[in-house]
mmCIF file with all atom_site columns, C-alpha atoms in Angstrom:
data_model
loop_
_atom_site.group_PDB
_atom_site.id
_atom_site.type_symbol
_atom_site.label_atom_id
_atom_site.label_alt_id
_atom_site.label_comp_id
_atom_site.label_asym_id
_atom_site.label_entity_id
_atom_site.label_seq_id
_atom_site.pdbx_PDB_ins_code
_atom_site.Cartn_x
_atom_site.Cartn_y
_atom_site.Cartn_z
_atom_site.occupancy
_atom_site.B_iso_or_equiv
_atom_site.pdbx_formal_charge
_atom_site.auth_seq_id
_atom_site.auth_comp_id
_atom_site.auth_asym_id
_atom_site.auth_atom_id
_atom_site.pdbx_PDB_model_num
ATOM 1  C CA . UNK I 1 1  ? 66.752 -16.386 -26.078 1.00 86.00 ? 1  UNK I CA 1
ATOM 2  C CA . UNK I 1 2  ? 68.001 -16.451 -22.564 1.00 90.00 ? 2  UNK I CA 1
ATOM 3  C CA . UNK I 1 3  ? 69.975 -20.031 -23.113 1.00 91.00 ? 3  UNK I CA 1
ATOM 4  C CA . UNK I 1 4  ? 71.579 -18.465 -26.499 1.00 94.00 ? 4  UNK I CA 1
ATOM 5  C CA . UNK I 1 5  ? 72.647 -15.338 -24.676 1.00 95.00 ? 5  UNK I CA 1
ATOM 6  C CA . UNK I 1 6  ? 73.821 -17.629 -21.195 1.00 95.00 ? 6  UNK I CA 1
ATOM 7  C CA . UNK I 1 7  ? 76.432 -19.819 -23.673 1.00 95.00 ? 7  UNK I CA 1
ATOM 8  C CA . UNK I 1 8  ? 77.173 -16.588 -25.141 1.00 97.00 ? 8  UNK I CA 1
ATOM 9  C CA . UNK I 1 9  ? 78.361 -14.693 -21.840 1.00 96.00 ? 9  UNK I CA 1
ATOM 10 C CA . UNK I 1 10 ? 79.871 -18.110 -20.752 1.00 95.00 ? 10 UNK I CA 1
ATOM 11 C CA . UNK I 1 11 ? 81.951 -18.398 -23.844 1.00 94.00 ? 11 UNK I CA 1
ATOM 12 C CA . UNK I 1 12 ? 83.362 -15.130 -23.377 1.00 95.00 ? 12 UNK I CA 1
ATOM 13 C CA . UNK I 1 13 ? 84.482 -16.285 -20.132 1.00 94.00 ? 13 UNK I CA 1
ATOM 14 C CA . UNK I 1 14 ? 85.852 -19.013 -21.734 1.00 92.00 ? 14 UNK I CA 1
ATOM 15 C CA . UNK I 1 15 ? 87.938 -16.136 -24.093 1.00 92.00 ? 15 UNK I CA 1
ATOM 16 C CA . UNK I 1 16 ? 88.678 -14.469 -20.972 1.00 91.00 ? 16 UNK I CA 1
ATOM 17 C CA . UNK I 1 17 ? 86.493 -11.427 -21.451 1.00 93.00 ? 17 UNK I CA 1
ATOM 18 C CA . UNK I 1 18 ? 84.197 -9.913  -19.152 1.00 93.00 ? 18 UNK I CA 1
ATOM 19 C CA . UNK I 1 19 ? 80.521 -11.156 -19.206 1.00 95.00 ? 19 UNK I CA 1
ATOM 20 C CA . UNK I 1 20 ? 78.197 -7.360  -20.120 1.00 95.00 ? 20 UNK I CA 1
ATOM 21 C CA . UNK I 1 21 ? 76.458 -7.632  -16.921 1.00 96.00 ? 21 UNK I CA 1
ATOM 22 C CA . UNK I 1 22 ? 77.944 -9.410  -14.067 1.00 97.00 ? 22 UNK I CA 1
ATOM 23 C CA . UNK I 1 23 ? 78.044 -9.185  -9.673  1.00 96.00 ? 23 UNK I CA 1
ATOM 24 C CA . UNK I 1 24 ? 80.442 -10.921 -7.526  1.00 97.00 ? 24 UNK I CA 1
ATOM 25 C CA . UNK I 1 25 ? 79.018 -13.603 -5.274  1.00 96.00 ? 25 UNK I CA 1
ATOM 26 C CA . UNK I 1 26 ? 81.822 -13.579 -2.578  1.00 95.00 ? 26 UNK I CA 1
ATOM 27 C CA . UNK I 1 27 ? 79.158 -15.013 -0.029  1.00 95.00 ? 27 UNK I CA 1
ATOM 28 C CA . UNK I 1 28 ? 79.319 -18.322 -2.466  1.00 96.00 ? 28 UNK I CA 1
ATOM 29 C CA . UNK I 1 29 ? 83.019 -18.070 -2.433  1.00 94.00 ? 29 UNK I CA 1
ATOM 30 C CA . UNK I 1 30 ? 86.009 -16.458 -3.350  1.00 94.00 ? 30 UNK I CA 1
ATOM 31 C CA . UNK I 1 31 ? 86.296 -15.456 -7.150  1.00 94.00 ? 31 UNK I CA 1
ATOM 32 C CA . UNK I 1 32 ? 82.488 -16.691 -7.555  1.00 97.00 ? 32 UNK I CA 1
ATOM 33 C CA . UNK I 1 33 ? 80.591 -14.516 -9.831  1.00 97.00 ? 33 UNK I CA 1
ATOM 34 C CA . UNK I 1 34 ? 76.806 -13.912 -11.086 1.00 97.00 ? 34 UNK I CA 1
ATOM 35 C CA . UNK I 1 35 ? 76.120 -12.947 -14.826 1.00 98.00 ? 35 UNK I CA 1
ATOM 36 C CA . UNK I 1 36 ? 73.092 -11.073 -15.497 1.00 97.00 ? 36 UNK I CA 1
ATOM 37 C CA . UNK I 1 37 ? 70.432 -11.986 -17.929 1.00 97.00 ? 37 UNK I CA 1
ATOM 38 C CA . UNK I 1 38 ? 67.035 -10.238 -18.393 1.00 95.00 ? 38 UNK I CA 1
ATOM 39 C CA . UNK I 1 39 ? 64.697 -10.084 -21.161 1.00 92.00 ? 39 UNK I CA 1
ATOM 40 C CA . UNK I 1 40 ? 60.837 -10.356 -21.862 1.00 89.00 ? 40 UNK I CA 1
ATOM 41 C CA . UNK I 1 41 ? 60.623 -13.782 -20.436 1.00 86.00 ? 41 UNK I CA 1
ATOM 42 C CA . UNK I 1 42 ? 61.900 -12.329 -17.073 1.00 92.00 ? 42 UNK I CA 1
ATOM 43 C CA . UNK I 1 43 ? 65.827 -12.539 -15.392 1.00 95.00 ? 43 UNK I CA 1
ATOM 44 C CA . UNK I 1 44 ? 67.862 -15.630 -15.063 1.00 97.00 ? 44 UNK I CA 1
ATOM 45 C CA . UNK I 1 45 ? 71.468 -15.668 -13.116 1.00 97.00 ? 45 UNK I CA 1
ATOM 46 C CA . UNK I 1 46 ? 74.221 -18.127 -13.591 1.00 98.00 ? 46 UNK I CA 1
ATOM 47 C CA . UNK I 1 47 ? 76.951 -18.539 -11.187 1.00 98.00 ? 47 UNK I CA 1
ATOM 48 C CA . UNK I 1 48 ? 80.390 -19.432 -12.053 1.00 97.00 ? 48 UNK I CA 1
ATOM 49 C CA . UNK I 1 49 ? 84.083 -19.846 -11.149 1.00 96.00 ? 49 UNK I CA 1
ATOM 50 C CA . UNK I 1 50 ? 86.123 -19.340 -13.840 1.00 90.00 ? 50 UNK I CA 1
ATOM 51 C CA . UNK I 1 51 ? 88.914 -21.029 -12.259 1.00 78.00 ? 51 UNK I CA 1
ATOM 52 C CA . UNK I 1 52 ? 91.834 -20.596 -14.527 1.00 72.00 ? 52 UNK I CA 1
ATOM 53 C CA . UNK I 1 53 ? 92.513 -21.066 -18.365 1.00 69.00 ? 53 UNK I CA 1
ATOM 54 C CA . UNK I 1 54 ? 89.625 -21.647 -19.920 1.00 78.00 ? 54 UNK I CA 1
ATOM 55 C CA . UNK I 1 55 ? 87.739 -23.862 -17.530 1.00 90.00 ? 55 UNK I CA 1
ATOM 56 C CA . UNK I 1 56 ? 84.879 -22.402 -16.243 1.00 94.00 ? 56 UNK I CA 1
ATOM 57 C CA . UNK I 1 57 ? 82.463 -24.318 -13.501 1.00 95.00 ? 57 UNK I CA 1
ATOM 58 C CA . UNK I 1 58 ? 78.692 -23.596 -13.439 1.00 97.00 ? 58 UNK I CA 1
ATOM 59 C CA . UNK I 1 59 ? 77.481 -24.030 -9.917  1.00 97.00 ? 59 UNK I CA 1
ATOM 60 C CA . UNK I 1 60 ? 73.473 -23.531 -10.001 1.00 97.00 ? 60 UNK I CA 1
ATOM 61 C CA . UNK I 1 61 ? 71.669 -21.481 -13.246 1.00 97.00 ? 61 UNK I CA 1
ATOM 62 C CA . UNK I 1 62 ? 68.155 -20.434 -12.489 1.00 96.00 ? 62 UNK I CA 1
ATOM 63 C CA . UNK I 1 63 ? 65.409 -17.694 -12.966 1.00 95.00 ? 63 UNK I CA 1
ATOM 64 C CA . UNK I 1 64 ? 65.477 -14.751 -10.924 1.00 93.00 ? 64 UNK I CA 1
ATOM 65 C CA . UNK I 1 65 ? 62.243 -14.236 -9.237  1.00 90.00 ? 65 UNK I CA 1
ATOM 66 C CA . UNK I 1 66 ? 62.990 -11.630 -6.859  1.00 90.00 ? 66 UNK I CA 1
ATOM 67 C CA . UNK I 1 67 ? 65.060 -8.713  -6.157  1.00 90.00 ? 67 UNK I CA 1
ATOM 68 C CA . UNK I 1 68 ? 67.550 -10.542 -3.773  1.00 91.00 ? 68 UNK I CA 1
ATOM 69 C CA . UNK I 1 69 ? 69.104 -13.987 -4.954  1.00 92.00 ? 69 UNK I CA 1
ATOM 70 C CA . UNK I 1 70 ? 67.802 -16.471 -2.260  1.00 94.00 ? 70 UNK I CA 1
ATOM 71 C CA . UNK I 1 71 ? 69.634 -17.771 0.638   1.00 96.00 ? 71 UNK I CA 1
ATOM 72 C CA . UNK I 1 72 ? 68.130 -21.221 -0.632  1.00 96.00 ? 72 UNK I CA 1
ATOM 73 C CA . UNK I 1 73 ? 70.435 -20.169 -4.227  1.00 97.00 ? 73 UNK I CA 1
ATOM 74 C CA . UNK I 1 74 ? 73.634 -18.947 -2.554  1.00 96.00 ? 74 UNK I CA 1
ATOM 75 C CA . UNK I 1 75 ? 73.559 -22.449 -0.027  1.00 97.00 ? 75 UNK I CA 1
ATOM 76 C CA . UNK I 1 76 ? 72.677 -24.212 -3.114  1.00 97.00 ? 76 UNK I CA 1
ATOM 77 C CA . UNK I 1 77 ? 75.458 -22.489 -5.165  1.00 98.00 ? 77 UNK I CA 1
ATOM 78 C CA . UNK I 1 78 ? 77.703 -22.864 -1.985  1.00 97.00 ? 78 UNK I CA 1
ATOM 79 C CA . UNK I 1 79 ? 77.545 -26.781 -1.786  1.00 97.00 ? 79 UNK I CA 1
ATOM 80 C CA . UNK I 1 80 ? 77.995 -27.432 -5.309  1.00 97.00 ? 80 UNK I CA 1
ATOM 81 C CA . UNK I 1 81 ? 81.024 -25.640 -4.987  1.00 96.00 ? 81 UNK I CA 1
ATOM 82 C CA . UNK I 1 82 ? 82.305 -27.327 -2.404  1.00 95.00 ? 82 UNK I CA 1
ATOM 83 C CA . UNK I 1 83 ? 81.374 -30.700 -3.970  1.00 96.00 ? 83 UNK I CA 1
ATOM 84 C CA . UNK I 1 84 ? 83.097 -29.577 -6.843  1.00 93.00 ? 84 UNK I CA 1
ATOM 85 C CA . UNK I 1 85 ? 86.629 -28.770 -5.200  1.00 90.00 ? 85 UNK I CA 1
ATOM 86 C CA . UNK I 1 86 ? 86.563 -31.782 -3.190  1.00 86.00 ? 86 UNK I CA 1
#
């Protein structure tokens, strides 16, 4: 359930919509953002630059164990980014 609803938030990204439950992750970067997912399995974050158009880059996806996102996440997060712009 939580894959089917994380394509679904990222394709209306993609559309240029809003995900329904979202934080920005300015610590990652600029224009980084977290969606939101939480059901009976437990919560799961995915964070994201949606850079322009309709591209949208996936940094780090993973389940959220506690209340705060981890500084190992954001660093994690942080250096993909990076990696990612070059």
């Amino acid at each position: 359930m939580a894959r089917s609803e994380a394509g679904y938030q990222l394709r209306e990204v993609q559309k240029g919509f809003e995900p329904a439950d979202w934080k920005p992750m300015k610590t990652v970067g600029p224009g980084v953002r977290e969606i939101r997912i939480r059901e009976g399995a437990g919560a799961f974050r995915i964070i994201y630059l949606a850079s322009g158009g309709q591209q949208v880059v996936v940094v780090h996806v993973f389940p959220k164990k506690t209340k705060t996102t981890s500084r190992h996440d954001i660093d994690l997060a942080a250096i993909r980014l990076r990696a990612w712009k070059g």
